[in-house]
Amino acid sequence: MFSLDKFKKSFDKNILEQIAGIGFTDGNRAKLIYKGRDAFDAIFNNVRDAKEYVCIEFYIFRDDETGIEFANLLKQKAKEGVKIYLLYDHFGSLYTSKSFWFELKNTGVQLHASRTFSLHSPLQYLIRDHIKLIIIDGIKAFTGGLNIANEYRGYKFRKRRIKGWRDTGVLVEGPVVSVLLDIFNKNWKKWGGEPLQWQERGEAFLDGVPIIPIFAASSKGRKRMRMLLYHSINSAKKNIYLTTAYFVPSRMMLKSLEQAVKRGVNVKLLVPGRSDVLAAYYAGRSFFTRLLKAGVEIYYYHGEILHAKTSMFDCCFSIVGSANLDFQSLRRNDEGNVGILDEGFGKQMEQIFFEDLKSSEKIEIEKWLKRPFREKAMEYFFALFRRRL
């Protein structure tokens, strides 16, 4: 039986590897991408430079302006002889037109839908392929929280430019890309694709950092992902900075955060001041009183909608990816994250976190307890369904 009890609390590489069930790769480079359209610029530019192949896996791939522009780029690369492999989640991309997929396929793009509906196991449709991953020529890879759609990139509406949602991604180079390619290959085969035969390409950098892929596509994988998160919370000695789009904590997470504060750890939680999923928004708020009384600092982000999913522990171990701190991500979805064990990268994460706090409001316990009864009632109601969010 898998248990954390046998592990000593530490950010030791060997311990993290045992919990995650996969090893670190050394000698990688990692670039944080978080400002405005930077992530999409990086994605488009790197795909445009692809010479051999591009592997893509996304939860949402819409046929709006952003999706059409990206699709046109993929069609162009396919015409140039670049192999394009595209996985999209069936539910997440449910309203993307069939003609959109047909045109991509007709141009030479190989594509499959993941997590499709089946009458034989209808409840499996509750599981979503929430992974966001792009691999270019086995040399570079991108993962993070965004999807291929206008709201993530920003768009014009009635002559007014709407900012894209606040998200975070990471562009990596080095040996870890080969591991990510292997993960994509397994998912590709799982949903009907022919096995990919591309050779490993990622070369190590002398000034690189150790990176561990934290991908979950099974109940065992999701359990390891949860245990790694709890281990990191329980191991922190100085600070824990959590940013999440959807916060609906489990009992274990609540207890772990409370115990961290008791140890003297500075725990800060950044959540959206407004959300695209009101049920999760209000369900999460139902736990704020308990956390605030325990000493956890909670901040509402008041910029554009916050969609980032990042965690940072003691400025040395950072996690960036697609997993939210809610039941759906931690127990149901296929998720993709990377963990980076490096103080320099952790300092960058810390800097971005505090930059976000400048656009945020700290929730004070006295004011919080006086919030309107209507809000408390909505929190109570949606908390009843927290295991469905």
Tab-separated table of N, CA, C and O in Angstrom, residues 267-340:
chain	number	residue	atom	x	y	z
A	267	VAL	N	1.975	30.693	4.794
A	267	VAL	CA	1.140	30.095	3.752
A	267	VAL	C	0.272	31.172	3.114
A	267	VAL	O	-0.515	31.829	3.806
A	268	LYS	N	0.449	31.356	1.807
A	268	LYS	CA	-0.353	32.322	1.069
A	268	LYS	C	-1.085	31.598	-0.060
A	268	LYS	O	-0.496	30.787	-0.782
A	269	LEU	N	-2.363	31.923	-0.212
A	269	LEU	CA	-3.208	31.316	-1.235
A	269	LEU	C	-3.796	32.416	-2.099
A	269	LEU	O	-4.449	33.328	-1.600
A	270	LEU	N	-3.574	32.325	-3.409
A	270	LEU	CA	-4.085	33.307	-4.364
A	270	LEU	C	-5.153	32.646	-5.220
A	270	LEU	O	-4.910	31.639	-5.885
A	271	VAL	N	-6.362	33.217	-5.185
A	271	VAL	CA	-7.509	32.671	-5.918
A	271	VAL	C	-8.181	33.780	-6.724
A	271	VAL	O	-7.954	34.965	-6.465
A	272	PRO	N	-9.028	33.429	-7.686
A	272	PRO	CA	-9.674	34.460	-8.508
A	272	PRO	C	-10.663	35.303	-7.706
A	272	PRO	O	-11.413	34.781	-6.876
A	273	GLY	N	-10.665	36.600	-7.983
A	273	GLY	CA	-11.682	37.468	-7.411
A	273	GLY	C	-13.005	37.312	-8.126
A	273	GLY	O	-14.068	37.625	-7.590
A	274	ARG	N	-12.965	36.835	-9.355
A	274	ARG	CA	-14.153	36.446	-10.116
A	274	ARG	C	-13.779	35.230	-10.952
A	274	ARG	O	-12.616	35.053	-11.319
A	275	SER	N	-14.748	34.381	-11.210
A	275	SER	CA	-14.435	33.098	-11.821
A	275	SER	C	-15.408	32.780	-12.950
A	275	SER	O	-16.539	33.275	-12.974
A	276	ASP	N	-14.957	31.922	-13.858
A	276	ASP	CA	-15.830	31.449	-14.928
A	276	ASP	C	-16.660	30.256	-14.483
A	276	ASP	O	-17.566	29.825	-15.208
A	277	VAL	N	-16.371	29.690	-13.305
A	277	VAL	CA	-17.138	28.558	-12.766
A	277	VAL	C	-17.626	28.955	-11.376
A	277	VAL	O	-16.924	28.777	-10.369
A	278	LEU	N	-18.849	29.488	-11.304
A	278	LEU	CA	-19.349	30.035	-10.045
A	278	LEU	C	-19.539	28.963	-8.976
A	278	LEU	O	-19.365	29.237	-7.786
A	279	ALA	N	-19.889	27.748	-9.376
A	279	ALA	CA	-20.082	26.683	-8.392
A	279	ALA	C	-18.796	26.415	-7.621
A	279	ALA	O	-18.795	26.319	-6.393
A	280	ALA	N	-17.679	26.304	-8.339
A	280	ALA	CA	-16.381	26.077	-7.686
A	280	ALA	C	-15.963	27.301	-6.880
A	280	ALA	O	-15.381	27.174	-5.797
A	281	TYR	N	-16.268	28.467	-7.400
A	281	TYR	CA	-15.919	29.725	-6.726
A	281	TYR	C	-16.562	29.778	-5.339
A	281	TYR	O	-15.886	30.039	-4.330
A	282	TYR	N	-17.856	29.507	-5.268
A	282	TYR	CA	-18.549	29.598	-3.980
A	282	TYR	C	-18.252	28.399	-3.084
A	282	TYR	O	-18.165	28.543	-1.858
A	283	ALA	N	-18.080	27.225	-3.659
A	283	ALA	CA	-17.741	26.055	-2.841
A	283	ALA	C	-16.406	26.268	-2.133
A	283	ALA	O	-16.249	25.928	-0.954
A	284	GLY	N	-15.440	26.839	-2.843
A	284	GLY	CA	-14.138	27.102	-2.239
A	284	GLY	C	-14.209	28.118	-1.116
A	284	GLY	O	-13.521	27.982	-0.096
A	285	ARG	N	-15.042	29.141	-1.296
A	285	ARG	CA	-15.193	30.182	-0.275
A	285	ARG	C	-15.704	29.618	1.052
A	285	ARG	O	-15.442	30.198	2.116
A	286	SER	N	-16.412	28.501	1.009
A	286	SER	CA	-16.983	27.939	2.237
A	286	SER	C	-15.899	27.479	3.212
A	286	SER	O	-16.191	27.257	4.396
A	287	PHE	N	-14.655	27.337	2.736
A	287	PHE	CA	-13.556	26.895	3.596
A	287	PHE	C	-12.666	28.050	4.052
A	287	PHE	O	-11.717	27.835	4.807
A	288	PHE	N	-12.956	29.254	3.582
A	288	PHE	CA	-12.081	30.381	3.888
A	288	PHE	C	-12.036	30.700	5.374
A	288	PHE	O	-10.976	31.020	5.918
A	289	THR	N	-13.173	30.653	6.044
A	289	THR	CA	-13.208	31.010	7.467
A	289	THR	C	-12.264	30.115	8.262
A	289	THR	O	-11.471	30.600	9.086
A	290	ARG	N	-12.341	28.828	8.016
A	290	ARG	CA	-11.471	27.879	8.734
A	290	ARG	C	-10.001	28.179	8.466
A	290	ARG	O	-9.183	28.197	9.402
A	291	LEU	N	-9.655	28.428	7.203
A	291	LEU	CA	-8.264	28.684	6.856
A	291	LEU	C	-7.777	30.019	7.406
A	291	LEU	O	-6.641	30.125	7.896
A	292	LEU	N	-8.617	31.043	7.328
A	292	LEU	CA	-8.236	32.356	7.854
A	292	LEU	C	-8.005	32.293	9.356
A	292	LEU	O	-7.049	32.885	9.880
A	293	LYS	N	-8.859	31.574	10.070
A	293	LYS	CA	-8.689	31.434	11.522
A	293	LYS	C	-7.411	30.668	11.859
A	293	LYS	O	-6.804	30.894	12.917
A	294	ALA	N	-7.004	29.788	10.946
A	294	ALA	CA	-5.769	29.011	11.173
A	294	ALA	C	-4.519	29.837	10.882
A	294	ALA	O	-3.419	29.446	11.276
A	295	GLY	N	-4.693	30.970	10.177
A	295	GLY	CA	-3.545	31.819	9.869
A	295	GLY	C	-3.088	31.792	8.423
A	295	GLY	O	-2.066	32.400	8.077
A	296	VAL	N	-3.836	31.088	7.562
A	296	VAL	CA	-3.518	31.097	6.132
A	296	VAL	C	-3.917	32.453	5.552
A	296	VAL	O	-5.015	32.951	5.807
A	297	GLU	N	-3.030	33.053	4.780
A	297	GLU	CA	-3.339	34.323	4.121
A	297	GLU	C	-3.989	34.031	2.771
A	297	GLU	O	-3.422	33.308	1.952
A	298	ILE	N	-5.171	34.607	2.535
A	298	ILE	CA	-5.898	34.373	1.290
A	298	ILE	C	-6.058	35.703	0.562
A	298	ILE	O	-6.419	36.713	1.164
A	299	TYR	N	-5.795	35.669	-0.742
A	299	TYR	CA	-5.854	36.874	-1.568
A	299	TYR	C	-6.776	36.653	-2.756
A	299	TYR	O	-6.733	35.595	-3.400
A	300	TYR	N	-7.588	37.671	-3.046
A	300	TYR	CA	-8.406	37.691	-4.248
A	300	TYR	C	-7.670	38.453	-5.344
A	300	TYR	O	-7.292	39.601	-5.151
A	301	TYR	N	-7.491	37.794	-6.487
A	301	TYR	CA	-6.860	38.459	-7.628
A	301	TYR	C	-7.917	39.277	-8.368
A	301	TYR	O	-8.966	38.754	-8.756
A	302	HIS	N	-7.653	40.575	-8.568
A	302	HIS	CA	-8.646	41.471	-9.156
A	302	HIS	C	-8.278	41.958	-10.548
A	302	HIS	O	-8.849	42.919	-11.039
A	303	GLY	N	-7.343	41.303	-11.188
A	303	GLY	CA	-7.063	41.627	-12.581
A	303	GLY	C	-8.017	40.853	-13.470
A	303	GLY	O	-9.180	40.617	-13.113
A	304	GLU	N	-7.542	40.431	-14.634
A	304	GLU	CA	-8.340	39.566	-15.484
A	304	GLU	C	-8.564	38.234	-14.761
A	304	GLU	O	-7.997	37.995	-13.699
A	305	ILE	N	-9.401	37.374	-15.307
A	305	ILE	CA	-9.695	36.108	-14.626
A	305	ILE	C	-8.410	35.307	-14.416
A	305	ILE	O	-7.611	35.116	-15.339
A	306	LEU	N	-8.205	34.849	-13.195
A	306	LEU	CA	-7.017	34.071	-12.832
A	306	LEU	C	-7.248	32.609	-13.184
A	306	LEU	O	-8.206	31.988	-12.707
A	307	HIS	N	-6.368	32.063	-14.018
A	307	HIS	CA	-6.512	30.673	-14.449
A	307	HIS	C	-5.236	29.864	-14.215
A	307	HIS	O	-5.160	28.689	-14.565
A	308	ALA	N	-4.233	30.468	-13.589
A	308	ALA	CA	-2.946	29.805	-13.373
A	308	ALA	C	-3.042	28.720	-12.308
A	308	ALA	O	-3.892	28.778	-11.411
A	309	LYS	N	-2.140	27.727	-12.416
A	309	LYS	CA	-2.055	26.644	-11.432
A	309	LYS	C	-0.585	26.431	-11.090
A	309	LYS	O	0.138	25.718	-11.804
A	310	THR	N	-0.127	27.060	-10.015
A	310	THR	CA	1.278	26.946	-9.624
A	310	THR	C	1.389	26.761	-8.121
A	310	THR	O	0.531	27.225	-7.360
A	311	SER	N	2.458	26.093	-7.713
A	311	SER	CA	2.750	25.915	-6.290
A	311	SER	C	4.253	26.122	-6.100
A	311	SER	O	5.054	25.701	-6.937
A	312	MET	N	4.619	26.750	-4.985
A	312	MET	CA	6.033	26.978	-4.696
A	312	MET	C	6.279	26.731	-3.215
A	312	MET	O	5.537	27.214	-2.365
A	313	PHE	N	7.316	25.954	-2.928
A	313	PHE	CA	7.598	25.538	-1.565
A	313	PHE	C	9.041	25.904	-1.210
A	313	PHE	O	9.986	25.418	-1.844
A	314	ASP	N	9.198	26.781	-0.223
A	314	ASP	CA	10.517	27.183	0.291
A	314	ASP	C	11.449	27.723	-0.794
A	314	ASP	O	12.681	27.647	-0.662
A	315	CYS	N	10.882	28.254	-1.861
A	315	CYS	CA	11.670	28.817	-2.963
A	315	CYS	C	12.636	27.809	-3.576
A	315	CYS	O	13.626	28.201	-4.214
A	316	CYS	N	12.357	26.513	-3.394
A	316	CYS	CA	13.273	25.529	-3.983
A	316	CYS	C	12.554	24.493	-4.823
A	316	CYS	O	13.134	23.991	-5.798
A	317	PHE	N	11.312	24.156	-4.507
A	317	PHE	CA	10.571	23.191	-5.311
A	317	PHE	C	9.305	23.852	-5.828
A	317	PHE	O	8.478	24.328	-5.045
A	318	SER	N	9.177	23.907	-7.157
A	318	SER	CA	8.052	24.587	-7.800
A	318	SER	C	7.306	23.614	-8.702
A	318	SER	O	7.910	22.732	-9.318
A	319	ILE	N	5.986	23.793	-8.784
A	319	ILE	CA	5.147	22.977	-9.656
A	319	ILE	C	4.333	23.910	-10.547
A	319	ILE	O	3.680	24.835	-10.060
A	320	VAL	N	4.388	23.663	-11.853
A	320	VAL	CA	3.638	24.448	-12.834
A	320	VAL	C	2.916	23.476	-13.754
A	320	VAL	O	3.501	22.486	-14.200
A	321	GLY	N	1.635	23.754	-14.037
A	321	GLY	CA	0.934	22.863	-14.952
A	321	GLY	C	-0.539	23.110	-15.046
A	321	GLY	O	-1.000	24.258	-15.004
A	322	SER	N	-1.313	22.015	-15.144
A	322	SER	CA	-2.749	22.105	-15.421
A	322	SER	C	-3.635	21.784	-14.228
A	322	SER	O	-4.840	22.033	-14.275
A	323	ALA	N	-3.068	21.214	-13.153
A	323	ALA	CA	-3.891	20.718	-12.048
A	323	ALA	C	-4.301	21.820	-11.083
A	323	ALA	O	-3.456	22.553	-10.562
A	324	ASN	N	-5.613	21.925	-10.847
A	324	ASN	CA	-6.146	22.836	-9.845
A	324	ASN	C	-6.207	22.146	-8.490
A	324	ASN	O	-6.036	20.927	-8.391
A	325	LEU	N	-6.484	22.911	-7.463
A	325	LEU	CA	-6.617	22.347	-6.116
A	325	LEU	C	-8.089	22.076	-5.837
A	325	LEU	O	-8.713	22.665	-4.962
A	326	ASP	N	-8.653	21.166	-6.617
A	326	ASP	CA	-10.051	20.793	-6.443
A	326	ASP	C	-10.208	19.291	-6.680
A	326	ASP	O	-9.273	18.601	-7.097
A	327	PHE	N	-11.400	18.778	-6.398
A	327	PHE	CA	-11.654	17.344	-6.505
A	327	PHE	C	-11.495	16.865	-7.942
A	327	PHE	O	-10.921	15.806	-8.195
A	328	GLN	N	-12.008	17.629	-8.900
A	328	GLN	CA	-11.979	17.216	-10.302
A	328	GLN	C	-10.546	16.992	-10.781
A	328	GLN	O	-10.240	15.989	-11.431
A	329	SER	N	-9.641	17.920	-10.472
A	329	SER	CA	-8.253	17.796	-10.926
A	329	SER	C	-7.504	16.696	-10.189
A	329	SER	O	-6.771	15.907	-10.807
A	330	LEU	N	-7.666	16.655	-8.873
A	330	LEU	CA	-6.825	15.773	-8.067
A	330	LEU	C	-7.320	14.335	-8.001
A	330	LEU	O	-6.568	13.438	-7.622
A	331	ARG	N	-8.581	14.096	-8.386
A	331	ARG	CA	-9.108	12.739	-8.292
A	331	ARG	C	-9.758	12.207	-9.568
A	331	ARG	O	-10.013	11.007	-9.661
A	332	ARG	N	-10.036	13.068	-10.535
A	332	ARG	CA	-10.725	12.582	-11.725
A	332	ARG	C	-9.952	12.799	-13.029
A	332	ARG	O	-9.928	11.920	-13.883
A	333	ASN	N	-9.398	13.968	-13.204
A	333	ASN	CA	-8.855	14.336	-14.509
A	333	ASN	C	-7.499	13.712	-14.816
A	333	ASN	O	-6.745	13.353	-13.915
A	334	ASP	N	-7.194	13.642	-16.108
A	334	ASP	CA	-5.808	13.458	-16.551
A	334	ASP	C	-5.162	14.839	-16.485
A	334	ASP	O	-5.698	15.798	-17.053
A	335	GLU	N	-4.049	14.956	-15.787
A	335	GLU	CA	-3.405	16.258	-15.583
A	335	GLU	C	-1.926	16.180	-15.943
A	335	GLU	O	-1.316	15.110	-15.886
A	336	GLY	N	-1.365	17.342	-16.295
A	336	GLY	CA	0.044	17.411	-16.640
A	336	GLY	C	0.735	18.587	-15.983
A	336	GLY	O	0.311	19.735	-16.140
A	337	ASN	N	1.784	18.315	-15.224
A	337	ASN	CA	2.562	19.343	-14.540
A	337	ASN	C	4.041	18.978	-14.615
A	337	ASN	O	4.399	17.824	-14.901
A	338	VAL	N	4.885	19.943	-14.329
A	338	VAL	CA	6.303	19.656	-14.139
A	338	VAL	C	6.737	20.246	-12.796
A	338	VAL	O	6.283	21.321	-12.401
A	339	GLY	N	7.595	19.510	-12.108
A	339	GLY	CA	8.181	19.989	-10.860
A	339	GLY	C	9.634	20.359	-11.103
A	339	GLY	O	10.378	19.589	-11.732
A	340	ILE	N	10.036	21.525	-10.622
A	340	ILE	CA	11.391	22.020	-10.862
A	340	ILE	C	12.076	22.260	-9.522
A	340	ILE	O	11.608	23.069	-8.716
